[in-house]
CSV table of C-alpha atoms in Angstrom, one decimal:
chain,number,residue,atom,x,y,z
A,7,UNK,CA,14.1,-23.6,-16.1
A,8,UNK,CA,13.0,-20.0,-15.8
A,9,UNK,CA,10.0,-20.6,-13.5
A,10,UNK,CA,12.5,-22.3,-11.1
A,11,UNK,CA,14.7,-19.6,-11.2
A,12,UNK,CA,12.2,-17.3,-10.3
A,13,UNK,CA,10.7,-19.5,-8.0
A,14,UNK,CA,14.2,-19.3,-5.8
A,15,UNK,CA,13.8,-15.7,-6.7
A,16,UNK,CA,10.9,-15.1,-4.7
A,17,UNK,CA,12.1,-17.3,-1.7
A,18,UNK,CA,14.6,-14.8,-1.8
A,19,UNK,CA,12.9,-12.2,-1.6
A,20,UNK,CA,10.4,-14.0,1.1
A,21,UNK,CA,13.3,-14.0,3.5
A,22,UNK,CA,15.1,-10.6,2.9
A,23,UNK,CA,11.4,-9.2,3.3
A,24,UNK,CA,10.9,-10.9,6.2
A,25,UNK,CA,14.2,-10.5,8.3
A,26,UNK,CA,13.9,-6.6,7.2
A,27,UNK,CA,10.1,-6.0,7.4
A,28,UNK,CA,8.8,-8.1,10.7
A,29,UNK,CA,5.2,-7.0,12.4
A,30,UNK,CA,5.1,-7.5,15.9
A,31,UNK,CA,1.8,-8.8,16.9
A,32,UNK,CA,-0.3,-6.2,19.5
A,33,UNK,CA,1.9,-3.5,18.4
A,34,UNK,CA,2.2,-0.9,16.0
A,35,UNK,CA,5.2,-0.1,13.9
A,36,UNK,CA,6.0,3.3,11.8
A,37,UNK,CA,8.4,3.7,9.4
A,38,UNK,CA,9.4,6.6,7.7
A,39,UNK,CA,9.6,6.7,4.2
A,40,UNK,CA,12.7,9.4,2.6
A,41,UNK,CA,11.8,9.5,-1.0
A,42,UNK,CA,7.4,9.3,-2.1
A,43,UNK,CA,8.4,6.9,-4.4
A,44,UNK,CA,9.0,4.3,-1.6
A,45,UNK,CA,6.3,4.4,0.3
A,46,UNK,CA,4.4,1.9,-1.3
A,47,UNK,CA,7.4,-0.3,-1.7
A,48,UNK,CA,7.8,-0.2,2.0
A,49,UNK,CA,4.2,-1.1,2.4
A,50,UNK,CA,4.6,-4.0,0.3
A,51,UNK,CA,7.7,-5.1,2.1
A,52,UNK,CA,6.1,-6.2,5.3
A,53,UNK,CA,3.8,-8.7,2.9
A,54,UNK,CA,6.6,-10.1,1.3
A,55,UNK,CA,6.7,-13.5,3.9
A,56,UNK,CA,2.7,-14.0,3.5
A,57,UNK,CA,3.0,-15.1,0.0
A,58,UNK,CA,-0.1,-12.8,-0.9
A,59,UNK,CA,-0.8,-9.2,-2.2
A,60,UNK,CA,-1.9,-7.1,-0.1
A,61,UNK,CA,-6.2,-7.1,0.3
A,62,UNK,CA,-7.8,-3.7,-0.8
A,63,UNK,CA,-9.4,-3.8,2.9
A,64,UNK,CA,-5.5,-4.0,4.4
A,65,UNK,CA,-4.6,-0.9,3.3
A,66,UNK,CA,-5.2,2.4,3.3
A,67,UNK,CA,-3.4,5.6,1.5
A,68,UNK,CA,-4.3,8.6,3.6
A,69,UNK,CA,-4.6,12.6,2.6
A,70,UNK,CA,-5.9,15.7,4.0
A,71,UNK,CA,-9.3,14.9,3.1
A,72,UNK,CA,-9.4,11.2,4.4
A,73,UNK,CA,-12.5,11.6,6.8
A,74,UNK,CA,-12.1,9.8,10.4
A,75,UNK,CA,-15.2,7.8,9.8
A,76,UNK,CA,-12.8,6.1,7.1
A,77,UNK,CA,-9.7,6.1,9.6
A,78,UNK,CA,-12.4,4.4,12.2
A,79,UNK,CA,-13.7,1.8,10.1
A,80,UNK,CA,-10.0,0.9,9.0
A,81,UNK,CA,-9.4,0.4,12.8
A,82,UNK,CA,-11.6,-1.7,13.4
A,83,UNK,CA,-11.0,-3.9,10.5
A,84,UNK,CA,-7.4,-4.3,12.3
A,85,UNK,CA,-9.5,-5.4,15.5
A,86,UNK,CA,-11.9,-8.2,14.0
A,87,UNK,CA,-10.5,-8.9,10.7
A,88,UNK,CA,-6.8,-10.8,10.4
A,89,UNK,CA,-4.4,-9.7,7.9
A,90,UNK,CA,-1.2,-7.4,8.2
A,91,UNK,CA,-2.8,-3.8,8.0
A,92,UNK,CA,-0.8,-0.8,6.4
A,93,UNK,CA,-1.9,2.7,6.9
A,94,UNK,CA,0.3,4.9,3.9
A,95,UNK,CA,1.1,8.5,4.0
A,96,UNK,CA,0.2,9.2,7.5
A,97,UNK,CA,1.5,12.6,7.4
A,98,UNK,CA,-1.2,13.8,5.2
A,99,UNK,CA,-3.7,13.7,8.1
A,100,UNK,CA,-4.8,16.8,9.9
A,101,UNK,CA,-2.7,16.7,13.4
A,102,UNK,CA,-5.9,16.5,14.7
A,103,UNK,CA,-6.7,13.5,13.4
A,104,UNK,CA,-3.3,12.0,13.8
A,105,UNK,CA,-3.8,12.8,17.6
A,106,UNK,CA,-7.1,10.8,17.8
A,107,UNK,CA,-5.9,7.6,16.0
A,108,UNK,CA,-2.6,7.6,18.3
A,109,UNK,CA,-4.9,7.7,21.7
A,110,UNK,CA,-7.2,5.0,19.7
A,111,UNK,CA,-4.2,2.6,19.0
A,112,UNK,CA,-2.5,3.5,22.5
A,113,UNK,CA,-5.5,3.1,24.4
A,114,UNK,CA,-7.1,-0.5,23.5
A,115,UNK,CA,-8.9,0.5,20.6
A,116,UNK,CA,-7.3,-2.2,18.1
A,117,UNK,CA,-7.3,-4.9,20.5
A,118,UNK,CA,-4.2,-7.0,21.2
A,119,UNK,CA,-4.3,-9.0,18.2
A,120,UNK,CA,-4.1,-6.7,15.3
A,121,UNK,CA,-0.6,-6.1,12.8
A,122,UNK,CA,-0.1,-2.7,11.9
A,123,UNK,CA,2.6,-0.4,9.4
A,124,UNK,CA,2.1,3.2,9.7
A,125,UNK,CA,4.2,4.6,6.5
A,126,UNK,CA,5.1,8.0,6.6
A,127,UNK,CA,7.1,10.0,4.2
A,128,UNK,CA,9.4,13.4,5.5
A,129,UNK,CA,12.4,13.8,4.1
A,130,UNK,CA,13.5,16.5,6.4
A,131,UNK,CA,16.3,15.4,9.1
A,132,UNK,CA,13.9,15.6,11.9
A,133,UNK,CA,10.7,14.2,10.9
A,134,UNK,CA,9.6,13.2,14.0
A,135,UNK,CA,8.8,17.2,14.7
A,136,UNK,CA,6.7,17.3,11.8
A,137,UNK,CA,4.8,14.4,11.5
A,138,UNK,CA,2.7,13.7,15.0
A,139,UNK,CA,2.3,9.8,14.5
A,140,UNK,CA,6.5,9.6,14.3
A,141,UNK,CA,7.0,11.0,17.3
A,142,UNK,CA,4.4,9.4,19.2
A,143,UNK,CA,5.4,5.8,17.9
A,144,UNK,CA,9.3,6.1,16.6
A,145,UNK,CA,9.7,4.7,13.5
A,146,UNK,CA,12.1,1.6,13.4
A,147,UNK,CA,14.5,1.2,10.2
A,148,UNK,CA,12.8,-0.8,7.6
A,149,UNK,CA,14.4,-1.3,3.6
A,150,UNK,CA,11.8,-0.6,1.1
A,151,UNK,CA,12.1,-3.2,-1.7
A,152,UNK,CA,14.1,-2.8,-4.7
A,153,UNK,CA,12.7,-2.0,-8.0
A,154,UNK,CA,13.5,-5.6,-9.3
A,155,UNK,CA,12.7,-7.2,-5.9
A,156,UNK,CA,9.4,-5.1,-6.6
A,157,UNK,CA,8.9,-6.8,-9.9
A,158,UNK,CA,10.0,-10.4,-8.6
A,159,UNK,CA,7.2,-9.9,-5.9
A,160,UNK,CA,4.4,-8.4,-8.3
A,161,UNK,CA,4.7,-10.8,-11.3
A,162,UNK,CA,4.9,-14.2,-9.0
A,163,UNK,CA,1.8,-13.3,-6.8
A,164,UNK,CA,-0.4,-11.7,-9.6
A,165,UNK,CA,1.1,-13.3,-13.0
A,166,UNK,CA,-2.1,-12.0,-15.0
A,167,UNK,CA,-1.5,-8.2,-13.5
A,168,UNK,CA,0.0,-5.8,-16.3
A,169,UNK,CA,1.4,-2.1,-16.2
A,170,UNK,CA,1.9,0.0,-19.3
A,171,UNK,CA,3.3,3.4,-18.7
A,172,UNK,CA,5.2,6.0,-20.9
A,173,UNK,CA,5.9,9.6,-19.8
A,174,UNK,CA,4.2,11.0,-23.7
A,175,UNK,CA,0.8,10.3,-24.7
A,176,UNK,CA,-0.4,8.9,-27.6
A,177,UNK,CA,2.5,5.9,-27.4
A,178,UNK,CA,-0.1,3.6,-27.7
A,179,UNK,CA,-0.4,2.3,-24.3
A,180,UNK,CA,-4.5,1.5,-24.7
A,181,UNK,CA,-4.3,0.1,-27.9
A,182,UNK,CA,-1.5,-2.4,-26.5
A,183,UNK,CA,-3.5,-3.3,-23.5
A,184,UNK,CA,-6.8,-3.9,-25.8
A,185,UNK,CA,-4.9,-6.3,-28.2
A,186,UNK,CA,-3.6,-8.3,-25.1
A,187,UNK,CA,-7.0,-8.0,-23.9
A,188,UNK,CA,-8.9,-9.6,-27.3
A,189,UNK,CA,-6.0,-12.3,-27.1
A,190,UNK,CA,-7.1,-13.3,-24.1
A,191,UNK,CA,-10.9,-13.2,-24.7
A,192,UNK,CA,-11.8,-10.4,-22.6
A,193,UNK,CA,-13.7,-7.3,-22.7
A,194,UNK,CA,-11.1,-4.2,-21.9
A,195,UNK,CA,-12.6,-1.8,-19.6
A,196,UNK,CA,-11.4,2.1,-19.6
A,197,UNK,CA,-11.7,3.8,-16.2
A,198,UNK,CA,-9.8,7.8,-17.5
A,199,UNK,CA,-7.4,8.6,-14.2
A,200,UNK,CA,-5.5,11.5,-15.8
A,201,UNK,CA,-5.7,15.2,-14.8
A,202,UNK,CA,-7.0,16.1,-11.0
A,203,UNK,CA,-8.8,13.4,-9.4
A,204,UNK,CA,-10.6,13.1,-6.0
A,205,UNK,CA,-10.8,9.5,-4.4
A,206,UNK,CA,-15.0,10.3,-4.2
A,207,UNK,CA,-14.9,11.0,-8.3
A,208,UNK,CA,-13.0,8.0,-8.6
A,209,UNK,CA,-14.7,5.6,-6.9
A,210,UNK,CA,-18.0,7.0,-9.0
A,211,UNK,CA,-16.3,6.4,-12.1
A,212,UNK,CA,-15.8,2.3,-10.9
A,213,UNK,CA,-19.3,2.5,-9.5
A,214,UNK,CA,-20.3,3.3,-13.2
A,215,UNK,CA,-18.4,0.8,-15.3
A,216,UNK,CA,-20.6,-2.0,-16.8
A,217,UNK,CA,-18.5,-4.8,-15.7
């Protein structure tokens, strides 16, 4: 039936994810990302042969205001905590701090045990001149997963996981997701995400929520 099909779907996908998207263990691999839009698929490639999601401790999506207490403590979660690590949009880090976690990895600081994805995204011809961590550790070709692999991946490790989107507001996107909440017997929780948005306020906003 249909939940065979997509069983052999996702062992599919398991193998085309693992053949493109392998971690050598002890060493770190960067790839380089052309379009934004696949950098998270790329991410989520290198996960397709655990037969898991990601953990929120396994990754972490980098800008120019990530401090390098956060970029530390992410380090050594690679060192003493298993799991295949992904550090995402590297090339929004100061080179400063790009410098510094190079010299960490390079020098011992992660141990010899750790799996680690550094995705950058440059869509100029020679990236490697512009993003420090690139040229420092080359980035090896990697496939980013398909928008239906994507899907395939998503809805077989988290079936209860839903996304709503529409480009207008006012389509009825929260109304839709309260409905399917009441159906199921649960409370819907709003956490508002639109307009500018620092990581800090966010995380304030979730701190607040009465779950």
């Amino acid at each position: 039936g249909s939940r065979a099909g997509e069983r052999q779907a996702f062992s599919r996908l398991e193998l085309e994810a693992g053949l493109r998207s392998h971690v050598e263990e002890g060493k770190a691999r960067s790839v380089l990302a052309k379009r934004k839009q696949d950098v998270l698929p790329l991410a989520l490639s290198f996960h397709g042969g655990t037969g898991r999601l990601p953990r929120a401790h396994e990754l972490l999506f980098c800008s120019s205001e990530t401090p390098w207490s956060q970029l530390e403590a992410f380090m050594a979660r690679c060192r003493h905590v298993g799991g295949t690590y992904c550090l995402l949009n590297a090339e929004r880090l100061s080179y400063q701090k790009q410098h510094r976690l190079v010299a960490g990895i390079n020098g011992g600081a992660l141990g010899d045990k750790y799996r680690l994805v550094i995705v950058a995204f440059s869509n100029a011809d020679d990236a490697a001149a512009h993003v420090h961590i690139l040229r420092e550790i080359p980035p090896q070709p990697a496939h980013a997963l398909s928008e239906e692999g994507l899907q395939h991946f998503v809805r077989h490790l988290a079936p209860n996981l839903y996304c709503f989107s529409s480009e207008d507001a006012g389509c009825g996107k929260t109304e839709m997701v309260r409905q399917r909440a009441h159906a199921c017997k649960k409370k819907p929780v709003t956490v508002p995400i639109s307009g500018p948005l620092k990581l800090g306020d966010l995380i304030q906003r979730l701190l607040e929520v009465q779950w």
